[in-house]
Coordinates of C-alpha atoms in Angstrom, one line a residue:
M1 CA -108.9 196.3 -160.4
G2 CA -109.8 199.5 -158.3
R3 CA -107.1 199.3 -155.4
T4 CA -104.9 197.9 -157.9
Y5 CA -104.4 200.7 -160.0
W6 CA -105.6 203.6 -157.5
G7 CA -103.4 201.2 -154.8
G8 CA -100.1 201.7 -157.3
A9 CA -101.3 205.5 -158.1
L10 CA -100.8 206.2 -154.6
F11 CA -97.9 203.9 -154.1
C12 CA -95.9 206.5 -156.8
F13 CA -97.5 209.3 -155.1
V14 CA -96.1 208.4 -151.1
A15 CA -93.2 207.4 -152.7
D16 CA -92.5 211.2 -154.7
V17 CA -93.2 212.5 -151.3
E18 CA -91.0 210.5 -149.1
I19 CA -88.0 210.3 -151.7
R20 CA -88.2 214.5 -151.9
K21 CA -88.2 214.3 -148.6
Q22 CA -84.8 212.5 -147.9
T23 CA -83.6 214.6 -150.1
H24 CA -84.4 217.9 -149.3
N25 CA -86.3 217.9 -152.6
K26 CA -83.5 217.4 -155.1
K27 CA -84.9 214.0 -156.3
G28 CA -87.9 212.8 -156.6
L29 CA -90.1 210.0 -158.5
Q30 CA -89.0 210.6 -161.8
D31 CA -85.6 210.8 -161.2
A32 CA -85.8 206.9 -159.9
L33 CA -87.7 206.2 -163.4
R34 CA -85.3 208.3 -165.3
G35 CA -82.2 206.2 -163.7
I36 CA -84.6 202.5 -164.2
L37 CA -84.5 203.3 -168.0
A38 CA -80.8 204.6 -168.1
A39 CA -80.0 200.8 -166.4
G40 CA -81.9 199.8 -169.5
G41 CA -85.0 198.8 -167.7
D42 CA -87.7 198.7 -170.5
I43 CA -90.0 197.3 -172.4
T44 CA -87.8 195.2 -174.0
H45 CA -86.0 193.0 -170.8
D46 CA -87.6 191.0 -168.2
W47 CA -87.0 192.0 -165.3
E48 CA -87.6 191.3 -161.7
L49 CA -89.7 194.1 -159.8
S50 CA -87.3 193.7 -156.8
E51 CA -84.6 194.8 -159.2
S52 CA -86.1 197.7 -160.5
L53 CA -87.1 199.3 -157.3
R54 CA -83.3 198.4 -156.3
V55 CA -82.3 200.6 -159.2
G56 CA -85.0 203.5 -158.9
D57 CA -83.7 203.7 -155.0
R58 CA -79.5 203.9 -156.0
S59 CA -80.9 206.7 -158.8
T60 CA -82.2 208.3 -155.7
G61 CA -79.9 207.9 -153.3
T62 CA -82.7 206.1 -151.2
T63 CA -84.5 203.3 -150.0
V64 CA -87.5 205.0 -150.2
L65 CA -88.8 202.0 -153.3
T66 CA -87.5 199.1 -151.9
D67 CA -88.9 200.0 -148.0
L68 CA -92.3 201.0 -149.3
Y69 CA -93.1 198.0 -151.6
A70 CA -91.6 195.6 -148.3
K71 CA -94.4 197.1 -146.5
W72 CA -97.3 197.6 -149.3
K73 CA -96.9 194.2 -151.5
D74 CA -99.1 191.3 -148.9
R75 CA -100.9 193.6 -147.4
A76 CA -103.8 197.0 -147.9
V77 CA -102.7 199.4 -146.4
E78 CA -104.3 202.7 -145.4
V79 CA -103.0 206.2 -146.4
D80 CA -104.0 209.3 -144.3
L81 CA -104.3 211.3 -147.4
A82 CA -105.8 214.2 -145.2
S83 CA -102.9 214.7 -143.2
M84 CA -100.1 214.6 -146.4
W85 CA -102.6 217.0 -148.4
K86 CA -102.3 219.2 -145.0
D87 CA -98.5 218.8 -144.4
L88 CA -98.3 219.4 -147.9
G89 CA -100.0 222.8 -148.0
I90 CA -103.3 221.3 -150.2
A91 CA -106.8 222.4 -148.7
P92 CA -110.3 222.1 -150.6
Q93 CA -112.1 225.0 -151.8
G94 CA -115.2 225.5 -153.2
K95 CA -115.0 223.5 -156.1
S96 CA -110.8 224.4 -156.7
V97 CA -108.1 224.5 -154.1
H98 CA -105.7 226.5 -151.9
M99 CA -102.2 226.3 -151.9
A100 CA -100.7 226.7 -148.5
E101 CA -97.3 228.8 -148.8
D102 CA -96.6 227.8 -145.0
A103 CA -97.3 224.3 -144.6
P104 CA -94.2 222.5 -143.5
L105 CA -94.1 220.5 -146.3
A106 CA -95.3 223.5 -149.5
A107 CA -91.9 222.9 -150.9
V108 CA -91.8 219.6 -151.5
R109 CA -96.0 219.8 -153.4
R110 CA -94.0 222.5 -155.3
G111 CA -91.2 220.2 -156.5
I112 CA -93.6 218.1 -157.8
T113 CA -96.0 220.7 -159.2
E114 CA -94.6 223.3 -160.3
P115 CA -93.3 223.7 -164.3
I116 CA -89.3 223.7 -164.4
A117 CA -87.1 225.6 -166.6
S118 CA -86.4 223.0 -170.0
K119 CA -82.8 221.7 -170.6
E120 CA -83.7 223.6 -174.0
S121 CA -84.7 227.2 -173.1
S122 CA -84.0 228.8 -170.1
S123 CA -88.5 229.4 -170.7
K124 CA -90.7 227.2 -168.4
T125 CA -92.5 224.0 -169.6
I126 CA -96.2 224.2 -168.9
L127 CA -98.2 220.9 -169.0
P128 CA -102.0 220.5 -167.6
S129 CA -102.8 221.4 -163.9
A130 CA -102.5 218.8 -161.1
V131 CA -106.1 217.6 -159.8
F132 CA -105.9 217.5 -155.8
A133 CA -109.0 214.8 -154.8
G134 CA -110.5 216.3 -157.7
R135 CA -110.2 219.4 -157.5
A136 CA -108.5 221.4 -160.5
V137 CA -105.3 222.9 -159.7
A138 CA -103.9 226.3 -161.8
G139 CA -100.3 225.4 -163.0
S140 CA -98.6 222.2 -163.7
R141 CA -96.9 219.1 -163.3
R142 CA -92.9 218.2 -164.0
P143 CA -92.6 216.8 -166.6
L144 CA -90.8 212.6 -166.9

């Protein structure tokens, strides 16, 4: 169960980072998920996974979901999380983490973790802190 559960979480994380890289942080995984929902992909419809991924990709203007699934679907994969953390500017610091603003993908990290302005108001929506590698980070996560 661990590989399936954490593998799915890792797939989503890698997909979000890659979508943001390819779209210059204009889109993320949440845009793919919103697109799937808007196209009718919800619990009331029985879609093939490949169709869901294609719709999600259309919503982001990428092929990240279908490409990643094609690479990961038939075998266990190893993701170099240490390298990803470094590129995102996330470094362990005791029981906390340090966020390096000069990291190559710091803007992507901010796109994933910083609050966004609510459509209903000009204030930022604050949600629980993000957690990186078991360490709490002050801030929040963008809502889906």
